[in-house]
């Protein structure tokens, strides 16, 4: 158990998720609603120097007639040491345009709310350092999901796929209150797969999930892996789980493009897990021949 | 979940066969290229030479197996590519049988050709 | 939730520059696969001249093949076919390893290796494929 706690506390970028310090907070109060013209409009205003970064943010709002046509808005954000894309977005929203909409919560890469399409790849806003990116930083909502507003996408299909693999521990003959012990080796085996934060970056990056809506997708298959490989569940339950993932739109659709593995903010070896489940499924079927 | 699919037709079978045929094809395709472009030059091919090769039972069997596995691997690959793009419903069924038909036609014609290459009369 | 905006596949067209190694490997594997299955059908069609050749004049077969081989275009297309086949074979080997769970960490490097090796094999084979055509 202690391993698990240690892992969950660990973040890849210590300190980046910290809320802005008090000084900045006070400054912000002063500037509230005073949007300098150069900050949102001009291309070559005072924003173009070393201390600011230009954000190009996808905007769309179906409820306001003038905003129904998708467009990109430009914001010039004062650059700070250690500033993440999420920090920059928060600055833009608080200082320039309060209608700018995006999901965020914990700011430390564990809640999975702020997966965005940043400079052409799926990343967590809170885990991506602005200074590491090419400018202007182009921020779009996750591809292959419908946009609700600005950077907010409809995640319901992703959650449906996750639910399809029964993402919870099942056991048939465990007495009430009995402790479920797991070997260290087995814990190690499923370690990476437990790290999923349901951000949907992998699903969004997957070319097959984009084309085939029924495909379970990398996150759901990884979730299945997490339980299939868990020794504490009985063999019969494992077989049930394999039957879900070995359907036509299960593991077989994976084309090992490695897109999911490359974008996963928690470094889960998704392709490896999918491949292992393919082999498990083949082995299971070979037994009946 | 159990009623949604049949356990007699595990979806993994085609995936597995695609890999098995791949392993075979890697070897035979490389051999085929070597034999007919490097050992025997393609521009020097004559019916006599073809007949001499195809009359060896081992070579004949290899080539027929080559035809069968290549057809399966190719046609199954095309089908998978289309399913990956979201092909479903009636169109999927139609595509499936079209591909099965094309594959069978190719195999039958290929075997006729193979037999003719041994000098046999296969005219209909 | 009443309305949402579906960007469809718009971003896919602009995304090819962002494709990583694994994605390019997939694109090329699909492309070469389509070429190969297309060629298989043509190949059997051309070789079908063996059917009349078996009973009558062998020249139907020999003549068809040799006159095709005399065309420079055919020779160049054959080099193309070779590169397509070699890439499909080498990347196929890479994919088999990926299926076996071997070397997933270096899948990008094995893709580049299969590209380089394909190039090398094709360049080395050009003299043999072109000989007598010009």
XYZ file of C-alpha atoms in Angstrom:
547
model
C 0.000 0.000 0.000
C 2.759 2.431 0.883
C 4.074 2.280 -2.683
C 0.750 3.358 -4.021
C 0.501 6.379 -1.762
C 3.982 7.474 -2.618
C 3.208 7.251 -6.312
C 0.070 9.250 -6.179
C 1.763 12.054 -4.364
C 4.540 12.205 -6.827
C 4.235 14.743 -9.617
C 6.516 15.075 -12.556
C 7.047 18.795 -12.202
C 7.294 19.615 -8.510
C 6.055 23.076 -7.810
C 4.560 23.880 -11.189
C 1.043 23.350 -10.015
C 1.377 25.883 -7.202
C -1.180 28.648 -7.234
C 0.123 32.070 -8.092
C 1.816 33.779 -5.210
C 0.207 36.500 -3.163
C 2.018 39.297 -4.934
C 0.740 38.322 -8.318
C -2.679 37.865 -6.819
C -2.694 41.442 -5.573
C -1.513 42.744 -8.905
C -4.263 40.853 -10.568
C -6.890 42.488 -8.350
C -5.705 45.899 -9.480
C -5.887 45.062 -13.128
C -9.246 43.351 -12.958
C -11.361 44.091 -16.003
C -8.899 46.655 -17.301
C -8.137 44.951 -20.581
C -5.364 46.758 -22.419
C -6.162 46.912 -26.086
C -2.789 45.563 -27.202
C -3.231 42.482 -25.122
C -6.028 40.950 -27.111
C -5.937 42.521 -30.528
C -2.696 43.754 -31.971
C -0.256 41.418 -33.622
C 2.777 43.602 -33.107
C 1.965 45.553 -29.970
C 4.154 45.707 -26.899
C 3.278 42.041 -26.411
C 6.031 40.998 -28.790
C 9.024 40.910 -26.500
C 10.907 38.350 -24.505
C 8.796 38.638 -21.417
C 5.465 37.814 -22.949
C 4.180 34.814 -24.770
C 1.518 34.820 -27.440
C -1.347 32.365 -27.013
C -3.665 31.514 -29.835
C -6.757 30.026 -28.315
C -9.620 28.272 -30.071
C -12.903 30.033 -29.353
C -16.407 28.835 -29.987
C -19.685 29.433 -28.196
C -22.907 28.039 -29.606
C -25.024 30.168 -27.280
C -23.807 33.522 -28.495
C -24.652 34.247 -32.096
C -21.514 36.209 -32.821
C -19.339 33.395 -31.495
C -20.877 30.453 -33.313
C -18.226 30.609 -35.980
C -15.048 29.051 -34.528
C -12.077 31.387 -34.431
C -8.727 31.861 -32.742
C -8.178 34.648 -30.210
C -4.729 35.958 -29.448
C -3.622 36.765 -25.923
C -0.276 38.177 -24.813
C 0.633 36.743 -21.452
C 3.473 38.047 -19.239
C 5.848 35.135 -18.947
C 6.896 33.948 -15.527
C 9.454 31.385 -14.551
C 7.749 28.003 -14.339
C 4.548 29.151 -16.012
C 2.424 26.349 -17.363
C -0.035 26.528 -20.232
C -2.827 26.287 -17.676
C -1.368 29.245 -15.732
C -1.278 31.215 -18.967
C -4.881 30.327 -19.757
C -5.981 31.295 -16.250
C -4.175 34.603 -16.654
C -5.884 35.217 -19.972
C -9.276 34.430 -18.503
C -8.804 36.466 -15.315
C -7.189 39.465 -16.936
C -8.557 39.712 -20.438
C -11.643 37.708 -21.195
C -13.729 36.200 -18.445
C -15.777 34.239 -20.954
C -12.789 32.086 -21.919
C -13.834 28.575 -20.887
C -11.696 25.555 -20.032
C -11.723 22.781 -17.456
C -9.189 22.670 -14.675
C -9.084 21.629 -11.079
C -6.075 20.323 -9.202
C -3.335 21.975 -11.305
C -0.965 19.132 -10.555
C -1.639 16.543 -13.249
C -3.809 14.230 -11.227
C -7.418 15.314 -11.809
C -7.240 14.851 -15.580
C -9.435 17.848 -16.411
C -7.186 19.949 -18.577
C -6.066 17.725 -21.436
C -5.754 20.123 -24.377
C -4.448 20.091 -27.926
C -1.358 22.247 -27.475
C 0.819 23.001 -30.492
C -0.517 19.961 -32.274
C -0.369 17.329 -29.591
C -2.448 16.222 -26.651
C -0.979 17.416 -23.363
C -2.104 18.430 -19.910
C -2.178 22.205 -19.613
C -0.901 22.060 -16.052
C 2.007 19.792 -16.929
C 3.269 21.690 -19.954
C 5.796 24.454 -19.428
C 5.192 27.461 -21.661
C 8.931 27.995 -22.007
C 9.339 24.557 -23.554
C 6.930 25.363 -26.383
C 7.361 27.056 -29.691
C 5.550 30.363 -29.901
C 2.881 31.326 -30.571
C 1.349 28.649 -28.406
C -1.701 27.303 -30.176
C -4.304 25.871 -27.830
C -7.249 23.888 -29.120
C -9.780 21.554 -27.559
C -9.064 17.815 -27.804
C -9.593 16.563 -31.360
C -12.187 13.919 -32.209
C -14.529 15.033 -29.477
C -17.321 17.490 -29.930
C -16.627 20.972 -28.667
C -19.115 22.301 -26.138
C -17.550 25.693 -25.734
C -14.055 27.098 -26.291
C -11.689 24.426 -24.939
C -14.370 22.266 -23.344
C -15.171 19.026 -25.153
C -17.913 16.469 -24.618
C -16.297 13.631 -22.675
C -19.384 11.423 -22.419
C -18.333 8.994 -25.167
C -14.961 8.545 -23.486
C -16.647 7.811 -20.150
C -19.006 5.337 -21.833
C -16.037 3.447 -23.252
C -14.397 3.412 -19.836
C -17.576 2.084 -18.215
C -17.849 -0.642 -20.860
C -14.903 -2.518 -19.368
C -16.281 -2.550 -15.797
C -13.529 -0.377 -14.318
C -13.949 -1.559 -10.759
C -12.649 -4.414 -8.661
C -14.807 -7.527 -8.707
C -14.432 -10.608 -6.631
C -16.816 -13.470 -6.057
C -15.796 -15.176 -2.867
C -14.484 -12.533 -0.560
C -16.028 -12.342 2.856
C -17.134 -9.031 4.231
C -14.205 -7.112 5.602
C -11.629 -9.635 4.456
C -8.359 -8.069 3.411
C -7.376 -8.483 -0.235
C -3.682 -9.148 -0.353
C -1.623 -8.657 -3.474
C 1.917 -9.794 -4.077
C 4.578 -7.166 -4.637
C 5.273 -8.611 -8.084
C 1.642 -8.365 -9.082
C 1.404 -4.825 -7.804
C 4.459 -3.985 -9.881
C 2.843 -5.593 -12.927
C -0.210 -3.348 -12.841
C 1.554 -0.308 -11.399
C 1.654 1.805 -14.527
C -1.867 0.910 -15.590
C -3.286 2.214 -12.290
C -1.941 5.676 -13.003
C -4.636 6.566 -15.524
C -6.278 9.909 -14.690
C -9.082 9.638 -17.284
C -7.948 12.755 -19.112
C -8.810 11.369 -22.556
C -5.584 12.489 -24.248
C -4.885 8.984 -25.576
C -8.370 8.503 -26.993
C -8.109 11.869 -28.718
C -4.736 11.027 -30.259
C -5.861 7.649 -31.588
C -6.439 7.552 -35.312
C -8.558 4.417 -35.062
C -10.760 5.741 -32.243
C -11.369 8.754 -34.474
C -12.587 6.593 -37.342
C -14.297 3.759 -35.502
C -16.604 5.121 -32.828
C -17.176 1.684 -31.332
C -13.499 1.048 -30.661
C -12.944 0.842 -26.908
C -9.870 3.012 -27.121
C -6.538 2.939 -25.292
C -7.727 4.233 -21.917
C -10.545 1.706 -21.584
C -8.318 -1.170 -22.692
C -5.672 -0.061 -20.216
C -8.357 -0.052 -17.547
C -9.278 -3.611 -18.544
C -5.587 -4.540 -18.347
C -5.402 -3.129 -14.837
C -8.043 -5.659 -13.687
C -7.253 -8.599 -15.997
C -3.707 -8.644 -14.683
C -4.740 -8.220 -11.060
C -4.270 -11.621 -9.399
C -6.825 -10.889 -6.716
C -9.704 -11.345 -9.119
C -10.739 -14.934 -9.853
C -10.028 -16.707 -13.131
C -13.733 -16.665 -14.128
C -13.851 -12.901 -13.792
C -10.660 -12.595 -15.783
C -12.297 -14.631 -18.567
C -15.332 -12.320 -18.475
C -13.066 -9.326 -18.823
C -11.174 -10.876 -21.723
C -14.451 -11.540 -23.484
C -15.233 -7.839 -23.405
C -11.917 -6.731 -24.834
C -11.659 -9.477 -27.467
C -14.752 -8.333 -29.323
C -14.340 -6.982 -32.814
C -14.082 -3.383 -31.594
C -11.851 -4.298 -28.679
C -8.114 -4.837 -28.755
C -7.961 -5.985 -32.399
C -8.568 -2.512 -33.725
C -5.308 -1.250 -32.224
C -2.817 -0.687 -35.048
C 0.210 -0.039 -32.810
C 0.657 3.519 -33.999
C 1.980 4.406 -30.534
C 0.164 7.743 -30.619
C -1.521 7.075 -27.278
C 1.692 5.994 -25.591
C 3.398 9.149 -26.769
C 0.776 11.564 -25.489
C -0.053 9.885 -22.167
C 0.786 12.476 -19.493
C 1.293 9.706 -16.933
C 3.671 7.736 -19.176
C 1.523 4.620 -19.183
C 2.846 2.145 -21.793
C -0.600 1.859 -23.372
C 0.442 0.095 -26.565
C 2.369 -2.482 -24.572
C -0.683 -3.175 -22.421
C -2.972 -3.496 -25.438
C -0.505 -5.882 -27.097
C -0.292 -8.000 -23.972
C -4.074 -8.290 -23.862
C -4.136 -9.340 -27.531
C -1.760 -12.154 -26.684
C -3.794 -13.109 -23.621
C -6.930 -13.261 -25.756
C -5.232 -15.362 -28.438
C -3.862 -17.744 -25.797
C -7.293 -18.081 -24.250
C -8.839 -18.942 -27.622
C -6.073 -21.333 -28.593
C -6.837 -23.433 -25.543
C -10.208 -24.350 -27.009
C -8.833 -25.507 -30.353
C -22.262 -9.598 -22.566
C -22.197 -13.231 -23.540
C -25.017 -13.136 -26.057
C -23.481 -10.373 -28.118
C -20.938 -12.600 -29.805
C -20.329 -16.252 -30.466
C -17.551 -18.032 -28.683
C -17.141 -20.287 -31.718
C -15.820 -17.424 -33.766
C -13.289 -15.625 -31.666
C -12.455 -12.283 -33.235
C -8.834 -12.899 -32.498
C -8.572 -15.725 -35.025
C -8.195 -13.417 -38.000
C -5.709 -11.280 -36.097
C -3.691 -14.371 -35.262
C -3.836 -15.775 -38.801
C -2.769 -12.385 -40.158
C 0.420 -12.711 -38.054
C 1.009 -16.360 -38.982
C 0.630 -15.668 -42.693
C 2.874 -12.621 -42.251
C 5.651 -14.794 -40.900
C 5.349 -17.178 -43.843
C 5.065 -14.413 -46.429
C 8.173 -12.591 -45.202
C 10.262 -15.621 -46.080
C 8.508 -16.628 -49.303
C 8.143 -13.124 -50.740
C 11.828 -12.462 -50.184
C 12.632 -15.845 -51.799
C 10.302 -15.074 -54.728
C 12.010 -11.744 -55.401
C 15.466 -13.248 -55.133
C 14.684 -16.145 -57.446
C 12.913 -14.197 -60.178
C 14.974 -11.036 -60.230
C 18.448 -12.044 -59.133
C 18.883 -15.765 -59.807
C 16.711 -15.722 -62.922
C 16.332 -12.269 -64.439
C 12.733 -11.221 -65.002
C 13.416 -10.217 -68.612
C 14.759 -13.663 -69.423
C 11.672 -15.528 -68.302
C 10.274 -18.018 -70.786
C 7.431 -20.476 -70.541
C 9.962 -23.290 -70.683
C 11.808 -21.982 -67.632
C 8.586 -21.387 -65.728
C 7.411 -24.891 -66.561
C 10.693 -26.373 -65.382
C 10.371 -24.625 -62.004
C 6.679 -25.328 -61.540
C 7.113 -29.022 -62.326
C 9.051 -29.508 -59.104
C 6.454 -30.557 -56.572
C 8.043 -28.667 -53.665
C 8.235 -25.410 -55.612
C 4.698 -25.854 -56.920
C 3.333 -26.427 -53.421
C 5.233 -23.428 -52.072
C 3.859 -21.173 -54.799
C 0.271 -22.334 -54.289
C 0.619 -21.808 -50.546
C 2.190 -18.431 -51.297
C -0.868 -17.531 -53.349
C -3.282 -18.650 -50.649
C -1.558 -16.907 -47.750
C -0.927 -13.724 -49.742
C -4.575 -13.559 -50.778
C -5.753 -14.036 -47.203
C -3.241 -11.574 -45.799
C -4.055 -8.955 -48.416
C -7.823 -9.289 -48.459
C -8.008 -9.470 -44.662
C -5.741 -6.446 -44.448
C -8.021 -4.464 -46.740
C -11.056 -5.490 -44.697
C -9.360 -4.463 -41.439
C -8.330 -1.135 -42.910
C -11.945 -0.425 -43.837
C -13.318 -1.506 -40.445
C -10.738 0.759 -38.796
C -12.168 3.646 -40.743
C -15.561 2.981 -39.229
C -17.194 0.780 -41.878
C -20.312 -0.760 -40.358
C -23.797 -2.165 -40.968
C -24.965 -3.274 -44.395
C -22.033 -1.712 -46.187
C -19.667 -3.698 -43.989
C -21.471 -6.949 -44.835
C -21.442 -6.076 -48.529
C -17.733 -5.251 -48.473
C -17.020 -8.458 -46.562
C -18.658 -10.702 -49.166
C -17.225 -8.734 -52.079
C -13.763 -9.233 -50.625
C -14.369 -12.916 -49.910
C -15.578 -13.313 -53.517
C -12.584 -11.456 -54.945
C -10.237 -13.512 -52.800
C -11.787 -16.803 -53.908
C -11.717 -15.732 -57.563
C -8.064 -14.810 -57.266
C -7.191 -18.099 -55.612
C -9.075 -20.188 -58.180
C -7.558 -18.305 -61.108
C -4.137 -18.480 -59.453
C -4.372 -22.241 -59.079
C -5.460 -22.597 -62.715
C -2.425 -20.547 -63.728
C -0.186 -22.661 -61.517
C -1.511 -25.862 -63.088
C -1.155 -24.442 -66.588
C 2.458 -23.601 -65.782
C 3.116 -27.278 -65.248
C 1.881 -27.833 -68.812
C -1.590 -29.021 -67.856
C -4.580 -28.084 -70.010
C -6.900 -25.997 -67.835
C -8.877 -24.232 -70.550
C -12.567 -24.176 -69.740
C -25.374 20.611 -24.017
C -28.019 21.485 -26.553
C -25.455 22.319 -29.167
C -21.930 21.229 -29.736
C -19.439 21.721 -32.462
C -18.090 18.775 -34.394
C -14.850 19.659 -36.102
C -14.971 16.369 -37.935
C -11.715 15.333 -39.478
C -10.529 18.870 -40.105
C -7.600 18.614 -37.775
C -6.413 15.361 -39.342
C -5.447 16.980 -42.610
C -3.347 19.579 -40.914
C -1.821 17.110 -38.546
C 0.470 15.139 -40.809
C 3.392 17.328 -39.821
C 2.797 16.313 -36.222
C 2.809 12.596 -36.994
C 5.305 10.637 -34.984
C 7.323 7.626 -36.114
C 4.667 5.065 -35.208
C 2.038 6.947 -37.161
C 4.222 7.248 -40.264
C 5.035 3.561 -40.015
C 1.318 2.810 -40.006
C 0.591 5.124 -42.935
C 3.378 3.599 -45.000
C 2.455 0.053 -44.036
C -1.147 0.626 -45.134
C -0.053 2.285 -48.367
C 2.418 -0.449 -49.296
C -0.191 -3.057 -48.339
C -2.721 -1.578 -50.770
C -0.090 -1.505 -53.515
C 0.883 -5.126 -52.896
C -2.646 -6.533 -52.944
C -3.335 -4.480 -56.068
C -0.204 -5.897 -57.654
C -1.144 -9.470 -56.708
C -4.335 -9.185 -58.763
C -2.486 -7.726 -61.764
C 0.272 -10.280 -61.419
C -2.135 -13.218 -61.632
C -3.900 -11.535 -64.556
C -0.651 -11.226 -66.525
C 0.458 -14.753 -65.647
C -2.914 -16.030 -66.882
C -1.328 -16.002 -70.337
C 0.194 -19.296 -69.185
C -3.209 -20.943 -69.641
C -3.292 -20.679 -73.471
C 0.475 -21.187 -73.516
C 0.124 -24.602 -71.891
C -1.971 -26.018 -74.699
C -0.884 -24.034 -77.714
C 1.879 -21.620 -78.325
C 4.261 -20.979 -75.407
C 5.069 -17.666 -77.074
C 1.836 -16.176 -75.730
C 3.339 -16.301 -72.240
C 6.993 -15.749 -73.085
C 6.161 -12.960 -75.515
C 3.837 -11.109 -73.134
C 6.307 -11.172 -70.269
C 9.327 -10.277 -72.334
C 7.611 -7.433 -74.158
C 6.469 -6.038 -70.814
C 10.012 -6.306 -69.507
C 11.268 -4.371 -72.515
C 9.310 -1.307 -71.434
C 11.373 1.128 -69.386
C 8.258 2.148 -67.473
C 7.729 -1.441 -66.347
C 11.324 -1.666 -65.146
C 10.948 1.525 -63.124
C 7.636 0.343 -61.699
C 9.371 -2.889 -60.709
C 11.892 -0.940 -58.681
C 8.933 0.781 -57.038
C 7.353 -2.587 -56.358
C 10.596 -3.824 -54.844
C 10.834 -0.851 -52.483
C 7.196 -1.254 -51.489
C 7.651 -4.978 -50.851
C 10.923 -4.580 -48.960
C 9.472 -1.872 -46.717
C 6.357 -3.947 -46.064
C 8.525 -6.933 -45.161
C 10.898 -5.037 -42.880
C 8.210 -3.001 -41.157
C 6.198 -6.212 -40.947
C 9.044 -7.806 -39.029
C 9.057 -4.754 -36.767
C 5.306 -5.138 -36.236
C 5.675 -8.832 -35.407
C 8.166 -7.898 -32.715
C 5.772 -5.262 -31.444
C 3.057 -7.926 -31.326
C 5.339 -10.144 -29.311
C 6.014 -7.285 -26.927
C 9.684 -7.091 -27.842
C 11.440 -3.746 -28.146
C 8.422 -1.493 -27.798
C 10.635 1.140 -26.294
C 12.611 1.482 -29.496
C 9.728 1.218 -31.949
C 10.620 4.588 -33.482
C 14.227 3.593 -34.048
C 13.223 0.257 -35.576
C 10.968 2.156 -37.970
C 13.819 4.416 -39.052
C 16.031 1.351 -39.371
C 13.517 -0.345 -41.658
C 13.352 2.814 -43.794
C 17.135 3.059 -44.107
C 17.476 -0.637 -44.807
C 14.760 -0.454 -47.457
C 16.601 2.408 -49.115
C 19.891 0.521 -49.044
C 18.424 -2.694 -50.461
C 16.584 -0.849 -53.233
C 19.625 1.188 -54.251
C 21.750 -1.963 -54.299
C 19.159 -3.730 -56.464
C 18.673 -1.002 -59.054
C 21.442 -2.228 -61.405
C 19.941 -5.719 -61.531
C 16.439 -4.398 -62.111
C 17.391 -1.901 -64.775
C 19.954 -4.008 -66.678
C 19.171 -4.300 -70.355
C 16.340 -1.787 -70.224
C 18.216 1.242 -71.464
